[in-house]
Amino acid sequence: MPFIDAKLTVKLDDNQKNKLQAKLTDVVSEAFSKPKAYIMAGIEDDKSLYMDEKKLDKGAYISISLLGSASKPACQKLTKEICNFLSSDYDIDGANVYITYHPTDLWGWNGSMF
């Protein structure tokens, strides 16, 4: 039931988007013990992101919504993993990455609530 909303300043081709989606899905699935079949991801590239009132050449915002709770240690580990592969695969420095976590008990799917 997680939803991963990724916004990156860099332009990605379809292969890079697929690779990013797969990597994000893998690490989120592992971090929160959620089945990959229920993880949805949105990838938006070539976005304008600003920090300290300056447009970032290379930056990212990742928002992860999930059903249930999220422990701080799990989020810390996941934050490190995401920043590491954004740096190695997309040349995005971790200092230009924000990641937010949004646990909720209210999640709808297929006309009903979990």
Coordinates of N, CA and C in Angstrom, one line a residue:
M1 N 0.8 -1.2 0.0 CA 0.0 0.0 0.0 C 0.8 1.3 0.0
P2 N 2.1 1.2 -0.1 CA 2.8 2.5 -0.2 C 2.7 3.1 -1.5
F3 N 2.7 4.5 -1.5 CA 2.8 5.2 -2.7 C 4.1 6.0 -2.6
I4 N 4.9 5.9 -3.7 CA 6.2 6.6 -3.8 C 6.0 7.7 -4.8
D5 N 6.2 9.0 -4.4 CA 6.1 10.1 -5.3 C 7.5 10.7 -5.4
A6 N 8.1 10.6 -6.6 CA 9.4 11.0 -6.8 C 9.5 12.2 -7.8
K7 N 10.1 13.3 -7.4 CA 10.3 14.4 -8.3 C 11.8 14.7 -8.4
L8 N 12.3 14.7 -9.6 CA 13.7 14.9 -9.8 C 13.9 16.1 -10.8
T9 N 15.0 16.8 -10.6 CA 15.3 17.9 -11.5 C 15.9 17.4 -12.8
V10 N 16.5 16.3 -12.8 CA 17.1 15.8 -14.0 C 16.1 15.1 -15.0
K11 N 16.4 15.2 -16.3 CA 15.6 14.6 -17.3 C 16.0 13.1 -17.4
L12 N 14.9 12.3 -17.4 CA 15.2 10.8 -17.5 C 14.5 10.2 -18.7
D13 N 15.1 9.3 -19.4 CA 14.4 8.5 -20.4 C 13.6 7.4 -19.8
D14 N 12.8 6.7 -20.6 CA 11.9 5.7 -20.1 C 12.7 4.6 -19.3
N15 N 13.8 4.2 -19.9 CA 14.6 3.2 -19.2 C 15.1 3.6 -17.8
Q16 N 15.5 4.9 -17.7 CA 16.0 5.4 -16.4 C 14.8 5.5 -15.4
K17 N 13.6 5.9 -15.9 CA 12.4 6.0 -15.1 C 12.0 4.6 -14.6
N18 N 12.1 3.6 -15.5 CA 11.8 2.2 -15.1 C 12.8 1.7 -14.0
K19 N 14.0 2.0 -14.2 CA 15.1 1.6 -13.3 C 14.9 2.3 -11.9
L20 N 14.6 3.6 -11.9 CA 14.3 4.3 -10.7 C 13.1 3.7 -9.9
Q21 N 12.0 3.5 -10.7 CA 10.8 3.0 -10.1 C 11.1 1.6 -9.5
A22 N 11.8 0.8 -10.2 CA 12.1 -0.6 -9.7 C 13.0 -0.5 -8.4
K23 N 14.0 0.4 -8.4 CA 14.9 0.5 -7.2 C 14.1 1.0 -6.0
L24 N 13.3 2.1 -6.2 CA 12.5 2.7 -5.1 C 11.5 1.6 -4.6
T25 N 10.9 0.9 -5.5 CA 9.9 -0.2 -5.1 C 10.6 -1.2 -4.2
D26 N 11.8 -1.7 -4.7 CA 12.6 -2.7 -4.0 C 12.9 -2.2 -2.5
V27 N 13.5 -1.0 -2.4 CA 14.0 -0.6 -1.1 C 12.8 -0.3 -0.2
V28 N 11.7 0.3 -0.7 CA 10.5 0.5 0.1 C 9.9 -0.8 0.6
S29 N 9.8 -1.7 -0.3 CA 9.2 -3.0 0.0 C 10.0 -3.7 1.1
E30 N 11.3 -3.7 1.0 CA 12.2 -4.3 2.0 C 12.1 -3.5 3.4
A31 N 12.1 -2.2 3.3 CA 12.2 -1.4 4.5 C 10.9 -1.5 5.4
F32 N 9.7 -1.6 4.7 CA 8.5 -1.7 5.4 C 7.7 -3.0 5.3
S33 N 8.4 -4.0 4.8 CA 7.8 -5.4 4.6 C 6.5 -5.3 3.9
K34 N 6.4 -4.6 2.8 CA 5.2 -4.5 2.0 C 5.4 -5.2 0.7
P35 N 4.3 -5.9 0.3 CA 4.5 -6.6 -1.0 C 4.6 -5.7 -2.2
K36 N 5.5 -6.0 -3.1 CA 5.7 -5.1 -4.3 C 4.5 -4.9 -5.1
A37 N 3.6 -6.0 -5.1 CA 2.4 -5.9 -5.9 C 1.5 -4.8 -5.5
Y38 N 1.6 -4.3 -4.3 CA 0.7 -3.2 -3.8 C 1.4 -1.8 -3.7
I39 N 2.6 -1.8 -4.2 CA 3.3 -0.5 -4.2 C 3.1 0.2 -5.5
M40 N 2.7 1.5 -5.4 CA 2.5 2.4 -6.6 C 3.5 3.5 -6.5
A41 N 4.1 3.8 -7.7 CA 5.1 4.9 -7.8 C 4.7 5.9 -8.9
G42 N 5.0 7.1 -8.6 CA 4.9 8.2 -9.6 C 6.3 8.8 -9.8
I43 N 6.8 8.9 -11.0 CA 8.1 9.5 -11.3 C 7.9 10.7 -12.1
E44 N 8.3 11.8 -11.6 CA 8.3 13.1 -12.4 C 9.7 13.6 -12.6
D45 N 10.1 13.7 -13.8 CA 11.5 14.2 -14.1 C 11.4 15.6 -14.6
D46 N 12.6 16.2 -14.7 CA 12.7 17.6 -15.3 C 11.9 18.6 -14.5
K47 N 11.8 18.5 -13.2 CA 11.0 19.4 -12.3 C 11.9 20.5 -11.8
S48 N 11.3 21.6 -11.6 CA 12.0 22.7 -11.0 C 11.9 22.6 -9.4
L49 N 13.0 22.4 -8.8 CA 13.1 22.4 -7.3 C 14.1 23.4 -6.9
Y50 N 13.7 24.1 -5.7 CA 14.5 25.2 -5.2 C 14.9 24.9 -3.8
M51 N 16.1 25.3 -3.4 CA 16.6 25.2 -2.0 C 17.4 26.5 -1.8
D52 N 17.1 27.1 -0.6 CA 17.8 28.3 -0.3 C 17.6 29.4 -1.4
E53 N 16.4 29.4 -1.9 CA 15.9 30.3 -3.0 C 16.7 30.2 -4.3
K54 N 17.4 29.1 -4.4 CA 18.2 28.9 -5.7 C 17.6 27.6 -6.4
K55 N 17.5 27.7 -7.7 CA 17.1 26.5 -8.5 C 18.2 25.5 -8.4
L56 N 17.8 24.3 -8.1 CA 18.7 23.2 -8.1 C 19.0 22.6 -9.5
D57 N 20.2 22.4 -9.8 CA 20.6 21.8 -11.1 C 20.3 20.3 -11.0
K58 N 20.6 19.7 -9.8 CA 20.4 18.3 -9.6 C 19.9 18.2 -8.1
G59 N 18.6 17.8 -8.0 CA 18.0 17.6 -6.7 C 16.8 16.6 -6.9
A60 N 16.2 16.3 -5.7 CA 15.1 15.3 -5.7 C 14.3 15.5 -4.4
Y61 N 13.0 15.3 -4.6 CA 12.1 15.2 -3.5 C 11.3 13.9 -3.6
I62 N 11.4 13.1 -2.6 CA 10.8 11.8 -2.5 C 9.8 11.7 -1.4
S63 N 8.5 11.5 -1.6 CA 7.5 11.4 -0.6 C 7.0 9.9 -0.6
I64 N 7.0 9.3 0.6 CA 6.5 8.0 0.7 C 5.3 7.9 1.7
S65 N 4.2 7.6 1.2 CA 3.0 7.4 2.0 C 2.8 5.9 2.1
L66 N 2.4 5.5 3.4 CA 2.2 4.1 3.6 C 1.1 3.8 4.6
L67 N 0.5 2.7 4.5 CA -0.5 2.2 5.4 C 0.2 1.7 6.7
G68 N -0.2 2.2 7.8 CA 0.4 1.7 9.1 C 1.5 2.7 9.5
S69 N 2.3 2.2 10.4 CA 3.3 3.0 11.1 C 4.7 2.8 10.4
A70 N 5.6 3.8 10.7 CA 6.9 3.7 10.2 C 7.9 4.0 11.3
S71 N 8.8 3.2 11.6 CA 9.8 3.5 12.7 C 10.9 4.4 12.2
K72 N 11.4 5.2 13.1 CA 12.5 6.1 12.7 C 13.7 5.4 12.2
P73 N 14.1 4.3 12.8 CA 15.3 3.5 12.3 C 15.1 3.0 10.9
A74 N 13.9 2.5 10.6 CA 13.6 2.0 9.2 C 13.6 3.2 8.2
C75 N 13.1 4.4 8.6 CA 13.1 5.5 7.7 C 14.6 6.0 7.6
Q76 N 15.4 6.0 8.6 CA 16.8 6.4 8.6 C 17.5 5.5 7.6
K77 N 17.4 4.2 7.7 CA 18.0 3.3 6.8 C 17.6 3.5 5.4
L78 N 16.3 3.7 5.1 CA 15.8 3.9 3.8 C 16.3 5.2 3.2
T79 N 16.3 6.3 4.0 CA 16.8 7.6 3.6 C 18.3 7.4 3.1
K80 N 19.1 6.7 3.8 CA 20.5 6.5 3.4 C 20.6 5.8 2.1
E81 N 19.8 4.7 2.0 CA 19.8 3.9 0.8 C 19.4 4.7 -0.4
I82 N 18.3 5.5 -0.3 CA 17.8 6.3 -1.4 C 18.8 7.4 -1.8
C83 N 19.4 8.1 -0.8 CA 20.4 9.1 -1.1 C 21.6 8.5 -1.8
N84 N 22.0 7.3 -1.3 CA 23.2 6.6 -1.9 C 23.0 6.3 -3.4
F85 N 21.8 5.7 -3.8 CA 21.6 5.4 -5.2 C 21.3 6.6 -6.0
L86 N 20.7 7.6 -5.5 CA 20.5 8.8 -6.3 C 21.8 9.5 -6.6
S87 N 22.7 9.4 -5.6 CA 24.1 9.9 -5.9 C 24.8 9.1 -6.9
S88 N 24.8 7.8 -6.7 CA 25.6 7.0 -7.6 C 25.0 6.8 -9.0
D89 N 23.7 6.7 -9.1 CA 23.0 6.4 -10.4 C 22.6 7.7 -11.2
Y90 N 22.4 8.8 -10.4 CA 21.8 10.0 -11.1 C 22.6 11.2 -10.8
D91 N 23.7 11.1 -10.0 CA 24.6 12.2 -9.7 C 23.9 13.3 -8.9
I92 N 23.0 12.9 -8.0 CA 22.3 13.9 -7.2 C 22.8 13.8 -5.8
D93 N 23.4 14.9 -5.3 CA 24.0 14.9 -4.0 C 22.9 14.8 -2.9
G94 N 23.2 14.0 -1.9 CA 22.2 13.9 -0.8 C 21.8 15.2 -0.1
A95 N 22.7 16.2 -0.2 CA 22.4 17.5 0.4 C 21.3 18.2 -0.4
N96 N 21.0 17.7 -1.6 CA 19.9 18.3 -2.4 C 18.7 17.3 -2.5
V97 N 18.5 16.4 -1.5 CA 17.5 15.5 -1.5 C 16.7 15.6 -0.2
Y98 N 15.4 15.8 -0.4 CA 14.4 15.7 0.8 C 13.6 14.4 0.6
I99 N 13.4 13.7 1.7 CA 12.6 12.5 1.7 C 11.6 12.7 2.9
T100 N 10.3 12.6 2.6 CA 9.3 12.6 3.7 C 8.5 11.3 3.7
Y101 N 8.1 11.0 5.0 CA 7.3 9.8 5.2 C 6.0 10.1 5.8
H102 N 4.9 9.5 5.3 CA 3.6 9.8 5.6 C 2.8 8.5 6.0
P103 N 3.0 8.0 7.2 CA 2.2 6.9 7.6 C 0.7 7.3 7.9
T104 N -0.2 6.4 7.6 CA -1.6 6.7 7.8 C -2.4 5.4 8.1
D105 N -3.5 5.5 8.8 CA -4.3 4.4 9.1 C -5.5 4.4 8.1
L106 N -5.7 5.4 7.3 CA -6.8 5.6 6.4 C -6.3 5.4 5.0
W107 N -6.6 4.3 4.3 CA -6.2 4.0 3.0 C -7.3 3.3 2.2
G108 N -7.7 3.9 1.1 CA -8.7 3.3 0.3 C -8.2 2.6 -0.9
W109 N -8.9 1.6 -1.3 CA -8.5 0.8 -2.5 C -9.7 0.1 -3.0
N110 N -9.9 0.1 -4.3 CA -10.9 -0.7 -4.9 C -12.3 -0.6 -4.3
G111 N -12.6 0.7 -4.0 CA -14.0 1.0 -3.5 C -14.2 0.8 -2.1
S112 N -13.1 0.4 -1.3 CA -13.3 0.2 0.1 C -12.1 0.7 0.9
M113 N -12.1 0.5 2.2 CA -10.9 0.9 3.0 C -10.3 -0.3 3.6
F114 N -9.0 -0.3 3.7 CA -8.2 -1.3 4.3 C -8.5 -1.3 5.8

